[in-house]
Amino acid sequence: MAARILQQQDFAVEAAVISFSPAHRRAVEAAQKAAAELSIPLAVLHCEELFDKAVVSAFCATYAAGRTPNPCVVCNPLVKFKVLADEADRRGIRYIASGHYARTELKNGVHHIAVAASAARDQSYMLYRLPPEIRGRLCLPVGEFEKPAVRHMAEDMGLSCADAPDSQEICFIPDGDHAAFIAARGVASLPGRFLSPEGRDLGPHGGVAHYTVGQRKGLGIALGQPVFVKEILAGGDIRLGYAGEEYAAGVVLQDIVTAGGAPLATGEEYLVKIRSAAAPSPCKVRVESGQTSLLFQLPLRAAAPGQHAVLYCDGLVMGGGAIHSSF
RNA sequence: UGGCCCGUCGACAAGUGGUAAGUCACAUGACUUUGACUCAUGCAUUCGUAGGUUCGAAUCCUGCCGGGCCAA
């Protein structure tokens, strides 16, 4: 659909689909079909090796260490848009487009990622780490529309992607069982024990890769009321908490990037999202002895180390970083 | 060995003669380009067991099995 919209705007469109892993065969075939319907030349770019190294390995290692990776956030700058940009360069093409629900905006000489017109569909979170040289040549045509409108447009044009399912889990783990995937790769995840909210030993858990902060299901712990993963300790033990105890007042950030390149400074106020599908929530920056923290105005649920906090201002992505820890 | 309690879904637990609540856990589905959260639906033809009383028992009676407490 993104390609079709650009065609209507008189862009000369060339298409590429990236084959990230063996699990992507169907996606590649769907792209080939769509390209044929639009009579657009389509190249299949292979980057299985890079993807495996930059995304999949890091994903497994992060989980095995008791943190919660976000592969999409990592993939976009390091693999997906990098590969597209390289291919565009080879062909002498200036602009790069994708079907993400987000927008771009030039403000004060800085190219920002901006939230989509359809707030409920917004995917700007996943794009927050794109470097300026990518942001400056990015076109995100579907970000201007509501999802249903895009679907209707596709239907009207008789495109086969009109009824394509749009929800997926981790793209390289089709069955959704990431713990099994990690184990199958031979990556060992830290063993440990469940600790009740009162500190009681509740027995061994299945390996740290099975759990993430805020998780309720799959613990197999029956205490008469719901319990959640509150913290995964460095040694591998998992501290549980009752409902409400999995909220954080703030987070410590690492690997910070900003749209303009200037570091975050104490006192700055932003709206923050700690997951893609979240309502932006006010926070304040604090920099102290080289450590940058975000203080949430309201406690936020399940701020898992390894996930990312993305900062917004007036609908523009201002920066963000990985969550090192919460407090 | 006497005396007294108790035994209901994987866990906890209502129910004390009228035909098995609820919570947690679990399963499936929805939602979702990360992990989660959330929501919907499902989940004991049966109440330790064997008999008895009764129109009717998880509920009353008896034996046995299992667990606990007290006494010597």
mmCIF file of C-alpha atoms (C1' of nucleotides) in Angstrom:
data_model
loop_
_atom_site.group_PDB
_atom_site.id
_atom_site.type_symbol
_atom_site.label_atom_id
_atom_site.label_comp_id
_atom_site.label_asym_id
_atom_site.label_seq_id
_atom_site.Cartn_x
_atom_site.Cartn_y
_atom_site.Cartn_z
ATOM 1 C CA MET A 1 0.000 0.000 0.000
ATOM 2 C CA ALA A 2 2.834 2.371 0.827
ATOM 3 C CA ALA A 3 4.224 1.799 -2.654
ATOM 4 C CA ARG A 4 0.860 2.475 -4.291
ATOM 5 C CA ILE A 5 0.348 5.734 -2.440
ATOM 6 C CA LEU A 6 3.764 6.912 -3.546
ATOM 7 C CA GLN A 7 3.016 5.926 -7.112
ATOM 8 C CA GLN A 8 -0.082 8.079 -7.002
ATOM 9 C CA GLN A 9 2.106 10.919 -5.836
ATOM 10 C CA ASP A 10 4.161 10.407 -8.998
ATOM 11 C CA PHE A 11 7.185 8.889 -7.358
ATOM 12 C CA ALA A 12 9.110 6.364 -9.412
ATOM 13 C CA VAL A 13 8.875 3.431 -7.046
ATOM 14 C CA GLU A 14 11.211 0.492 -6.855
ATOM 15 C CA ALA A 15 10.608 -2.157 -4.256
ATOM 16 C CA ALA A 16 12.687 -4.419 -2.112
ATOM 17 C CA VAL A 17 11.784 -7.021 0.430
ATOM 18 C CA ILE A 18 14.247 -8.210 3.012
ATOM 19 C CA SER A 19 14.696 -11.839 3.845
ATOM 20 C CA PHE A 20 15.747 -11.763 7.482
ATOM 21 C CA SER A 21 15.503 -15.418 8.318
ATOM 22 C CA PRO A 22 14.054 -18.692 7.072
ATOM 23 C CA ALA A 23 10.896 -17.830 9.004
ATOM 24 C CA HIS A 24 10.248 -14.970 6.581
ATOM 25 C CA ARG A 25 9.549 -16.974 3.449
ATOM 26 C CA ARG A 26 5.849 -16.262 3.487
ATOM 27 C CA ALA A 27 6.426 -12.560 3.976
ATOM 28 C CA VAL A 28 8.733 -12.518 0.981
ATOM 29 C CA GLU A 29 6.175 -14.337 -1.136
ATOM 30 C CA ALA A 30 3.456 -11.907 -0.103
ATOM 31 C CA ALA A 31 5.666 -8.995 -1.109
ATOM 32 C CA GLN A 32 6.365 -10.589 -4.469
ATOM 33 C CA LYS A 33 2.671 -10.986 -5.083
ATOM 34 C CA ALA A 34 1.935 -7.388 -4.102
ATOM 35 C CA ALA A 35 4.740 -6.079 -6.307
ATOM 36 C CA ALA A 36 3.397 -8.058 -9.238
ATOM 37 C CA GLU A 37 -0.076 -6.590 -8.726
ATOM 38 C CA LEU A 38 1.397 -3.101 -8.783
ATOM 39 C CA SER A 39 3.797 -3.885 -11.621
ATOM 40 C CA ILE A 40 6.703 -2.682 -9.527
ATOM 41 C CA PRO A 41 10.128 -4.295 -9.823
ATOM 42 C CA LEU A 42 10.961 -6.066 -6.586
ATOM 43 C CA ALA A 43 14.360 -7.089 -5.303
ATOM 44 C CA VAL A 44 14.797 -9.644 -2.570
ATOM 45 C CA LEU A 45 17.579 -8.528 -0.268
ATOM 46 C CA HIS A 46 19.217 -11.212 1.775
ATOM 47 C CA CYS A 47 20.591 -10.265 5.133
ATOM 48 C CA GLU A 48 20.121 -13.434 7.137
ATOM 49 C CA GLU A 49 23.645 -13.294 8.484
ATOM 50 C CA LEU A 50 23.515 -9.714 9.674
ATOM 51 C CA PHE A 51 20.076 -10.210 11.168
ATOM 52 C CA ASP A 52 21.128 -13.311 13.030
ATOM 53 C CA LYS A 53 24.171 -11.629 14.438
ATOM 54 C CA ALA A 54 22.760 -8.193 15.255
ATOM 55 C CA VAL A 55 19.247 -9.140 16.291
ATOM 56 C CA VAL A 56 18.720 -12.813 17.039
ATOM 57 C CA SER A 57 21.915 -13.455 18.970
ATOM 58 C CA ALA A 58 21.497 -10.320 21.025
ATOM 59 C CA PHE A 59 17.898 -11.281 21.656
ATOM 60 C CA CYS A 60 18.860 -14.667 23.052
ATOM 61 C CA ALA A 61 21.732 -13.344 25.144
ATOM 62 C CA THR A 62 19.569 -10.627 26.656
ATOM 63 C CA TYR A 63 16.824 -13.033 27.632
ATOM 64 C CA ALA A 64 19.291 -15.550 29.010
ATOM 65 C CA ALA A 65 20.683 -12.864 31.271
ATOM 66 C CA GLY A 66 17.301 -12.083 32.779
ATOM 67 C CA ARG A 67 16.535 -8.981 30.761
ATOM 68 C CA THR A 68 13.784 -8.417 28.188
ATOM 69 C CA PRO A 69 14.964 -7.668 24.661
ATOM 70 C CA ASN A 70 13.099 -5.649 22.063
ATOM 71 C CA PRO A 71 14.255 -7.036 18.747
ATOM 72 C CA CYS A 72 12.250 -4.635 16.567
ATOM 73 C CA VAL A 73 13.865 -1.581 18.109
ATOM 74 C CA VAL A 74 17.269 -3.106 17.465
ATOM 75 C CA CYS A 75 16.521 -4.364 13.976
ATOM 76 C CA ASN A 76 15.191 -1.141 12.481
ATOM 77 C CA PRO A 77 18.389 0.935 12.713
ATOM 78 C CA LEU A 78 20.915 -1.884 12.548
ATOM 79 C CA VAL A 79 19.416 -4.099 9.890
ATOM 80 C CA LYS A 80 16.163 -3.195 8.185
ATOM 81 C CA PHE A 81 16.711 0.455 7.314
ATOM 82 C CA LYS A 82 20.446 0.040 6.997
ATOM 83 C CA VAL A 83 20.038 -2.622 4.341
ATOM 84 C CA LEU A 84 17.401 -0.575 2.554
ATOM 85 C CA ALA A 85 19.587 2.514 2.596
ATOM 86 C CA ASP A 86 22.575 0.613 1.274
ATOM 87 C CA GLU A 87 20.487 -0.790 -1.552
ATOM 88 C CA ALA A 88 19.053 2.646 -2.335
ATOM 89 C CA ASP A 89 22.574 4.061 -2.454
ATOM 90 C CA ARG A 90 23.634 1.373 -4.890
ATOM 91 C CA ARG A 91 20.783 2.348 -7.161
ATOM 92 C CA GLY A 92 21.178 6.063 -6.690
ATOM 93 C CA ILE A 93 17.792 6.417 -5.042
ATOM 94 C CA ARG A 94 17.318 9.289 -2.642
ATOM 95 C CA TYR A 95 14.255 8.323 -0.608
ATOM 96 C CA ILE A 96 13.444 5.238 1.416
ATOM 97 C CA ALA A 97 9.865 4.307 2.227
ATOM 98 C CA SER A 98 8.266 1.713 4.446
ATOM 99 C CA GLY A 99 4.793 0.824 5.572
ATOM 100 C CA HIS A 100 5.226 1.862 9.168
ATOM 101 C CA TYR A 101 2.457 3.776 10.877
ATOM 102 C CA ALA A 102 4.505 6.847 11.745
ATOM 103 C CA ARG A 103 5.442 10.139 10.161
ATOM 104 C CA THR A 104 8.469 12.344 9.794
ATOM 105 C CA GLU A 105 8.727 16.013 10.471
ATOM 106 C CA LEU A 106 11.467 18.574 9.925
ATOM 107 C CA LYS A 107 11.736 20.996 12.832
ATOM 108 C CA ASN A 108 14.552 23.428 13.537
ATOM 109 C CA GLY A 109 16.719 21.650 11.033
ATOM 110 C CA VAL A 110 16.240 18.239 12.660
ATOM 111 C CA HIS A 111 14.395 15.376 11.007
ATOM 112 C CA HIS A 112 12.180 13.794 13.648
ATOM 113 C CA ILE A 113 10.158 10.636 13.646
ATOM 114 C CA ALA A 114 6.610 11.714 14.493
ATOM 115 C CA VAL A 115 3.563 9.845 15.721
ATOM 116 C CA ALA A 116 1.121 8.472 13.159
ATOM 117 C CA ALA A 117 -2.171 10.133 12.369
ATOM 118 C CA SER A 118 -3.773 7.036 13.824
ATOM 119 C CA ALA A 119 -2.594 7.174 17.423
ATOM 120 C CA ALA A 120 -3.885 3.701 18.134
ATOM 121 C CA ARG A 121 -1.663 2.330 15.349
ATOM 122 C CA ASP A 122 1.375 4.433 16.005
ATOM 123 C CA GLN A 123 4.686 2.634 15.477
ATOM 124 C CA SER A 124 7.040 5.539 16.043
ATOM 125 C CA TYR A 125 8.314 3.803 19.165
ATOM 126 C CA MET A 126 9.933 1.117 17.062
ATOM 127 C CA LEU A 127 11.720 3.684 14.910
ATOM 128 C CA TYR A 128 13.134 5.917 17.601
ATOM 129 C CA ARG A 129 16.729 4.763 17.126
ATOM 130 C CA LEU A 130 16.920 5.488 13.414
ATOM 131 C CA PRO A 131 19.978 7.668 12.791
ATOM 132 C CA PRO A 132 19.583 11.174 11.287
ATOM 133 C CA GLU A 133 20.923 10.128 7.894
ATOM 134 C CA ILE A 134 18.046 7.650 7.609
ATOM 135 C CA ARG A 135 15.395 9.933 9.077
ATOM 136 C CA GLY A 136 16.258 12.613 6.531
ATOM 137 C CA ARG A 137 15.411 10.391 3.579
ATOM 138 C CA LEU A 138 12.467 8.522 5.037
ATOM 139 C CA CYS A 139 8.950 8.427 3.599
ATOM 140 C CA LEU A 140 6.178 6.849 5.662
ATOM 141 C CA PRO A 141 3.086 7.263 3.515
ATOM 142 C CA VAL A 142 0.608 5.136 5.439
ATOM 143 C CA GLY A 143 1.315 7.031 8.632
ATOM 144 C CA GLU A 144 -0.947 9.799 7.352
ATOM 145 C CA PHE A 145 -3.990 7.548 7.345
ATOM 146 C CA GLU A 146 -6.136 5.546 9.653
ATOM 147 C CA LYS A 147 -5.643 1.819 9.375
ATOM 148 C CA PRO A 148 -9.189 1.067 8.147
ATOM 149 C CA ALA A 149 -8.797 3.728 5.455
ATOM 150 C CA VAL A 150 -5.633 2.052 4.225
ATOM 151 C CA ARG A 151 -7.412 -1.263 4.139
ATOM 152 C CA HIS A 152 -10.274 0.187 2.129
ATOM 153 C CA MET A 153 -7.874 1.749 -0.316
ATOM 154 C CA ALA A 154 -6.225 -1.597 -0.809
ATOM 155 C CA GLU A 155 -9.602 -3.253 -1.316
ATOM 156 C CA ASP A 156 -10.676 -0.651 -3.845
ATOM 157 C CA MET A 157 -7.521 -1.313 -5.805
ATOM 158 C CA GLY A 158 -8.065 -5.034 -5.600
ATOM 159 C CA LEU A 159 -4.781 -5.679 -3.890
ATOM 160 C CA SER A 160 -4.303 -9.028 -2.273
ATOM 161 C CA CYS A 161 -2.778 -7.465 0.806
ATOM 162 C CA ALA A 162 -6.115 -5.880 1.710
ATOM 163 C CA ASP A 163 -7.041 -8.718 3.987
ATOM 164 C CA ALA A 164 -3.553 -9.680 5.059
ATOM 165 C CA PRO A 165 -3.338 -10.313 8.783
ATOM 166 C CA ASP A 166 -1.482 -7.430 10.343
ATOM 167 C CA SER A 167 -0.626 -8.805 13.703
ATOM 168 C CA GLN A 168 2.430 -10.845 14.391
ATOM 169 C CA GLU A 169 4.671 -11.680 17.238
ATOM 170 C CA ILE A 170 8.430 -11.836 17.091
ATOM 171 C CA CYS A 171 8.976 -12.190 13.368
ATOM 172 C CA PHE A 172 11.665 -14.861 13.573
ATOM 173 C CA ILE A 173 9.730 -16.972 16.100
ATOM 174 C CA PRO A 174 6.467 -17.796 14.334
ATOM 175 C CA ASP A 175 5.066 -19.998 17.099
ATOM 176 C CA GLY A 176 5.674 -17.357 19.733
ATOM 177 C CA ASP A 177 7.552 -19.669 22.067
ATOM 178 C CA HIS A 178 10.673 -17.613 22.536
ATOM 179 C CA ALA A 179 11.951 -19.659 25.462
ATOM 180 C CA ALA A 180 11.903 -22.814 23.348
ATOM 181 C CA PHE A 181 13.597 -20.929 20.523
ATOM 182 C CA ILE A 182 16.399 -19.803 22.811
ATOM 183 C CA ALA A 183 16.834 -23.274 24.228
ATOM 184 C CA ALA A 184 16.916 -24.751 20.721
ATOM 185 C CA ARG A 185 19.738 -22.386 19.892
ATOM 186 C CA GLY A 186 21.701 -23.875 22.732
ATOM 187 C CA VAL A 187 21.651 -20.745 24.831
ATOM 188 C CA ALA A 188 21.352 -21.608 28.507
ATOM 189 C CA SER A 189 19.191 -19.366 30.619
ATOM 190 C CA LEU A 190 19.977 -18.685 34.253
ATOM 191 C CA PRO A 191 18.165 -20.982 36.696
ATOM 192 C CA GLY A 192 16.823 -19.730 39.996
ATOM 193 C CA ARG A 193 13.921 -19.765 42.409
ATOM 194 C CA PHE A 194 10.637 -17.930 42.834
ATOM 195 C CA LEU A 195 10.507 -15.688 45.870
ATOM 196 C CA SER A 196 7.077 -14.802 47.259
ATOM 197 C CA PRO A 197 6.232 -11.159 47.979
ATOM 198 C CA GLU A 198 7.069 -11.949 51.603
ATOM 199 C CA GLY A 199 10.409 -13.449 50.599
ATOM 200 C CA ARG A 200 9.423 -17.091 50.952
ATOM 201 C CA ASP A 201 11.099 -19.631 48.662
ATOM 202 C CA LEU A 202 8.403 -21.003 46.349
ATOM 203 C CA GLY A 203 10.599 -23.455 44.488
ATOM 204 C CA PRO A 204 12.610 -23.404 41.284
ATOM 205 C CA HIS A 205 11.504 -21.633 38.114
ATOM 206 C CA GLY A 206 12.037 -22.756 34.544
ATOM 207 C CA GLY A 207 14.961 -20.541 33.641
ATOM 208 C CA VAL A 208 15.099 -16.794 33.516
ATOM 209 C CA ALA A 209 14.369 -16.614 29.766
ATOM 210 C CA HIS A 210 10.777 -17.651 30.425
ATOM 211 C CA TYR A 211 9.983 -14.535 32.409
ATOM 212 C CA THR A 212 9.815 -10.795 32.160
ATOM 213 C CA VAL A 213 8.991 -8.041 34.604
ATOM 214 C CA GLY A 214 5.236 -7.609 34.916
ATOM 215 C CA GLN A 215 4.428 -11.115 33.746
ATOM 216 C CA ARG A 216 1.537 -12.943 35.392
ATOM 217 C CA LYS A 217 0.736 -15.923 33.202
ATOM 218 C CA GLY A 218 2.873 -19.000 33.016
ATOM 219 C CA LEU A 219 4.350 -18.741 36.487
ATOM 220 C CA GLY A 220 2.349 -21.689 37.813
ATOM 221 C CA ILE A 221 2.260 -20.027 41.222
ATOM 222 C CA ALA A 222 -1.092 -20.156 43.030
ATOM 223 C CA LEU A 223 -1.189 -17.832 46.020
ATOM 224 C CA GLY A 224 -4.918 -17.199 45.989
ATOM 225 C CA GLN A 225 -4.472 -13.869 44.245
ATOM 226 C CA PRO A 226 -2.626 -12.877 41.086
ATOM 227 C CA VAL A 227 1.111 -12.420 41.422
ATOM 228 C CA PHE A 228 3.472 -10.765 38.962
ATOM 229 C CA VAL A 229 7.166 -10.841 38.265
ATOM 230 C CA LYS A 230 8.482 -7.835 40.157
ATOM 231 C CA GLU A 231 12.182 -8.207 39.585
ATOM 232 C CA ILE A 232 14.607 -10.683 38.085
ATOM 233 C CA LEU A 233 17.611 -10.633 40.393
ATOM 234 C CA ALA A 234 21.149 -10.780 39.086
ATOM 235 C CA GLY A 235 21.635 -14.232 40.595
ATOM 236 C CA GLY A 236 18.660 -15.647 38.702
ATOM 237 C CA ASP A 237 16.050 -15.631 41.456
ATOM 238 C CA ILE A 238 12.724 -14.013 40.647
ATOM 239 C CA ARG A 239 10.956 -11.798 43.133
ATOM 240 C CA LEU A 240 7.168 -11.816 42.812
ATOM 241 C CA GLY A 241 4.759 -9.099 43.841
ATOM 242 C CA TYR A 242 1.033 -8.723 44.333
ATOM 243 C CA ALA A 243 -1.043 -6.623 41.949
ATOM 244 C CA GLY A 244 0.218 -3.041 41.977
ATOM 245 C CA GLU A 245 3.723 -3.884 43.104
ATOM 246 C CA GLU A 246 5.006 -4.141 39.537
ATOM 247 C CA TYR A 247 4.830 -0.384 38.970
ATOM 248 C CA ALA A 248 7.940 1.788 38.745
ATOM 249 C CA ALA A 249 8.425 5.424 39.754
ATOM 250 C CA GLY A 250 11.186 5.831 37.234
ATOM 251 C CA VAL A 251 13.960 4.195 35.235
ATOM 252 C CA VAL A 252 17.691 4.502 34.705
ATOM 253 C CA LEU A 253 18.589 4.725 31.025
ATOM 254 C CA GLN A 254 21.498 3.484 28.985
ATOM 255 C CA ASP A 255 22.432 3.657 25.288
ATOM 256 C CA ILE A 256 20.664 6.973 24.967
ATOM 257 C CA VAL A 257 20.048 8.624 21.620
ATOM 258 C CA THR A 258 18.419 11.972 20.905
ATOM 259 C CA ALA A 259 16.983 13.401 17.718
ATOM 260 C CA GLY A 260 19.165 16.480 17.802
ATOM 261 C CA GLY A 261 22.242 14.779 19.162
ATOM 262 C CA ALA A 262 22.450 16.795 22.372
ATOM 263 C CA PRO A 263 22.417 14.729 25.572
ATOM 264 C CA LEU A 264 19.416 14.765 27.892
ATOM 265 C CA ALA A 265 19.674 17.284 30.695
ATOM 266 C CA THR A 266 18.261 17.476 34.182
ATOM 267 C CA GLY A 267 14.884 19.119 34.396
ATOM 268 C CA GLU A 268 13.777 18.470 30.832
ATOM 269 C CA GLU A 269 10.194 17.310 30.607
ATOM 270 C CA TYR A 270 8.864 14.862 28.058
ATOM 271 C CA LEU A 271 6.117 12.417 27.424
ATOM 272 C CA VAL A 272 7.488 8.899 27.654
ATOM 273 C CA LYS A 273 6.395 5.528 26.356
ATOM 274 C CA ILE A 274 7.990 2.394 27.762
ATOM 275 C CA ARG A 275 6.197 0.167 25.261
ATOM 276 C CA SER A 276 4.904 0.667 21.770
ATOM 277 C CA ALA A 277 1.217 0.423 22.571
ATOM 278 C CA ALA A 278 1.089 2.813 25.485
ATOM 279 C CA ALA A 279 -0.317 6.230 26.110
ATOM 280 C CA PRO A 280 2.506 8.766 26.447
ATOM 281 C CA SER A 281 3.004 9.714 30.082
ATOM 282 C CA PRO A 282 4.759 12.751 31.557
ATOM 283 C CA CYS A 283 8.231 12.412 32.999
ATOM 284 C CA LYS A 284 11.219 14.493 33.999
ATOM 285 C CA VAL A 285 14.910 13.915 33.248
ATOM 286 C CA ARG A 286 17.514 13.738 35.974
ATOM 287 C CA VAL A 287 21.222 13.445 35.281
ATOM 288 C CA GLU A 288 23.322 12.579 38.275
ATOM 289 C CA SER A 289 26.936 11.448 38.401
ATOM 290 C CA GLY A 290 26.864 10.367 34.793
ATOM 291 C CA GLN A 291 23.626 8.453 35.193
ATOM 292 C CA THR A 292 20.517 9.549 33.326
ATOM 293 C CA SER A 293 17.153 8.735 34.868
ATOM 294 C CA LEU A 294 13.535 9.375 34.034
ATOM 295 C CA LEU A 295 11.178 10.219 36.882
ATOM 296 C CA PHE A 296 7.616 9.321 35.981
ATOM 297 C CA GLN A 297 4.875 11.658 37.029
ATOM 298 C CA LEU A 298 2.648 8.634 37.491
ATOM 299 C CA PRO A 299 4.024 5.152 38.197
ATOM 300 C CA LEU A 300 4.336 3.036 35.050
ATOM 301 C CA ARG A 301 3.642 -0.654 34.927
ATOM 302 C CA ALA A 302 6.263 -3.289 34.138
ATOM 303 C CA ALA A 303 9.267 -1.198 33.168
ATOM 304 C CA ALA A 304 11.427 -4.161 32.239
ATOM 305 C CA PRO A 305 15.190 -3.783 31.936
ATOM 306 C CA GLY A 306 16.106 -4.267 28.283
ATOM 307 C CA GLN A 307 12.974 -2.549 27.030
ATOM 308 C CA HIS A 308 13.133 0.985 25.726
ATOM 309 C CA ALA A 309 11.840 4.318 26.948
ATOM 310 C CA VAL A 310 11.032 6.676 24.089
ATOM 311 C CA LEU A 311 10.631 10.415 24.666
ATOM 312 C CA TYR A 312 8.118 12.602 22.851
ATOM 313 C CA CYS A 313 7.336 16.275 22.664
ATOM 314 C CA ASP A 314 4.452 17.630 20.615
ATOM 315 C CA GLY A 315 4.112 14.359 18.765
ATOM 316 C CA LEU A 316 7.775 14.243 17.798
ATOM 317 C CA VAL A 317 10.249 11.624 18.894
ATOM 318 C CA MET A 318 12.945 13.456 20.833
ATOM 319 C CA GLY A 319 15.058 10.468 21.815
ATOM 320 C CA GLY A 320 15.143 7.637 24.249
ATOM 321 C CA GLY A 321 17.202 4.822 25.614
ATOM 322 C CA ALA A 322 17.215 1.293 26.898
ATOM 323 C CA ILE A 323 15.962 0.709 30.407
ATOM 324 C CA HIS A 324 18.913 -0.308 32.545
ATOM 325 C CA SER A 325 16.908 -0.633 35.754
ATOM 326 C CA SER A 326 13.781 0.697 37.391
ATOM 327 C CA PHE A 327 13.071 2.073 40.823
ATOM 328 C "C1'" U B 1 -3.070 -47.575 72.590
ATOM 329 C "C1'" G B 2 -7.282 -44.439 74.246
ATOM 330 C "C1'" G B 3 -9.904 -39.380 73.355
ATOM 331 C "C1'" C B 4 -10.887 -35.376 69.870
ATOM 332 C "C1'" C B 5 -10.759 -33.064 65.031
ATOM 333 C "C1'" C B 6 -10.366 -33.261 59.703
ATOM 334 C "C1'" G B 7 -10.440 -35.345 54.459
ATOM 335 C "C1'" U B 8 -14.908 -31.000 48.331
ATOM 336 C "C1'" C B 9 -11.188 -29.473 40.992
ATOM 337 C "C1'" G B 10 -3.633 -28.908 40.550
ATOM 338 C "C1'" A B 11 -3.784 -25.097 45.218
ATOM 339 C "C1'" C B 12 -7.042 -22.468 48.670
ATOM 340 C "C1'" A B 13 -12.127 -22.714 49.839
ATOM 341 C "C1'" A B 14 -18.030 -22.110 50.163
ATOM 342 C "C1'" G B 15 -21.653 -25.567 51.096
ATOM 343 C "C1'" U B 16 -24.545 -28.779 57.613
ATOM 344 C "C1'" G B 17 -30.714 -33.129 53.707
ATOM 345 C "C1'" G B 18 -32.872 -30.880 47.904
ATOM 346 C "C1'" U B 19 -29.632 -32.023 43.443
ATOM 347 C "C1'" A B 20 -21.291 -28.935 43.770
ATOM 348 C "C1'" A B 21 -20.123 -20.860 44.845
ATOM 349 C "C1'" G B 22 -15.717 -18.192 44.437
ATOM 350 C "C1'" U B 23 -10.381 -17.123 44.116
ATOM 351 C "C1'" C B 24 -5.535 -18.654 42.350
ATOM 352 C "C1'" A B 25 -3.332 -21.820 38.799
ATOM 353 C "C1'" C B 26 -4.095 -23.946 33.976
ATOM 354 C "C1'" A B 27 -6.041 -24.180 28.552
ATOM 355 C "C1'" U B 28 -7.865 -21.877 24.207
ATOM 356 C "C1'" G B 29 -9.210 -17.438 21.661
ATOM 357 C "C1'" A B 30 -9.074 -11.961 21.021
ATOM 358 C "C1'" C B 31 -5.680 -7.910 21.279
ATOM 359 C "C1'" U B 32 -0.242 -6.819 19.531
ATOM 360 C "C1'" U B 33 5.525 -5.544 14.216
ATOM 361 C "C1'" U B 34 9.099 -6.671 21.090
ATOM 362 C "C1'" G B 35 8.290 -8.874 26.114
ATOM 363 C "C1'" A B 36 4.169 -8.069 29.035
ATOM 364 C "C1'" C B 37 -0.579 -6.434 30.691
ATOM 365 C "C1'" U B 38 -5.903 -6.875 29.661
ATOM 366 C "C1'" C B 39 -10.361 -9.133 27.922
ATOM 367 C "C1'" A B 40 -13.558 -13.506 26.507
ATOM 368 C "C1'" U B 41 -14.527 -18.551 26.970
ATOM 369 C "C1'" G B 42 -13.469 -23.279 29.152
ATOM 370 C "C1'" C B 43 -12.097 -26.121 33.461
ATOM 371 C "C1'" A B 44 -15.256 -31.522 39.795
ATOM 372 C "C1'" U B 45 -22.111 -35.804 36.606
ATOM 373 C "C1'" U B 46 -18.938 -35.307 41.618
ATOM 374 C "C1'" C B 47 -17.383 -34.287 47.255
ATOM 375 C "C1'" G B 48 -11.036 -40.122 50.818
ATOM 376 C "C1'" U B 49 -13.389 -45.090 50.391
ATOM 377 C "C1'" A B 50 -17.177 -49.117 51.233
ATOM 378 C "C1'" G B 51 -21.880 -49.742 52.927
ATOM 379 C "C1'" G B 52 -26.515 -47.899 55.382
ATOM 380 C "C1'" U B 53 -30.836 -44.337 56.467
ATOM 381 C "C1'" U B 54 -33.975 -41.239 53.073
ATOM 382 C "C1'" C B 55 -38.439 -39.727 47.744
ATOM 383 C "C1'" G B 56 -33.615 -37.272 47.774
ATOM 384 C "C1'" A B 57 -26.909 -37.187 50.989
ATOM 385 C "C1'" A B 58 -20.865 -33.573 50.029
ATOM 386 C "C1'" U B 59 -24.198 -32.790 53.989
ATOM 387 C "C1'" C B 60 -27.101 -38.047 58.889
ATOM 388 C "C1'" C B 61 -25.142 -43.250 60.651
ATOM 389 C "C1'" U B 62 -21.261 -47.350 60.528
ATOM 390 C "C1'" G B 63 -16.590 -49.723 58.994
ATOM 391 C "C1'" C B 64 -11.980 -48.966 56.649
ATOM 392 C "C1'" C B 65 -7.968 -45.768 54.644
ATOM 393 C "C1'" G B 66 -5.283 -41.130 55.115
ATOM 394 C "C1'" G B 67 -3.707 -36.444 57.870
ATOM 395 C "C1'" G B 68 -3.524 -33.560 62.505
ATOM 396 C "C1'" C B 69 -3.974 -32.547 67.893
ATOM 397 C "C1'" C B 70 -4.270 -34.158 73.028
ATOM 398 C "C1'" A B 71 -3.335 -38.058 76.679
ATOM 399 C "C1'" A B 72 -0.219 -41.941 78.741
#
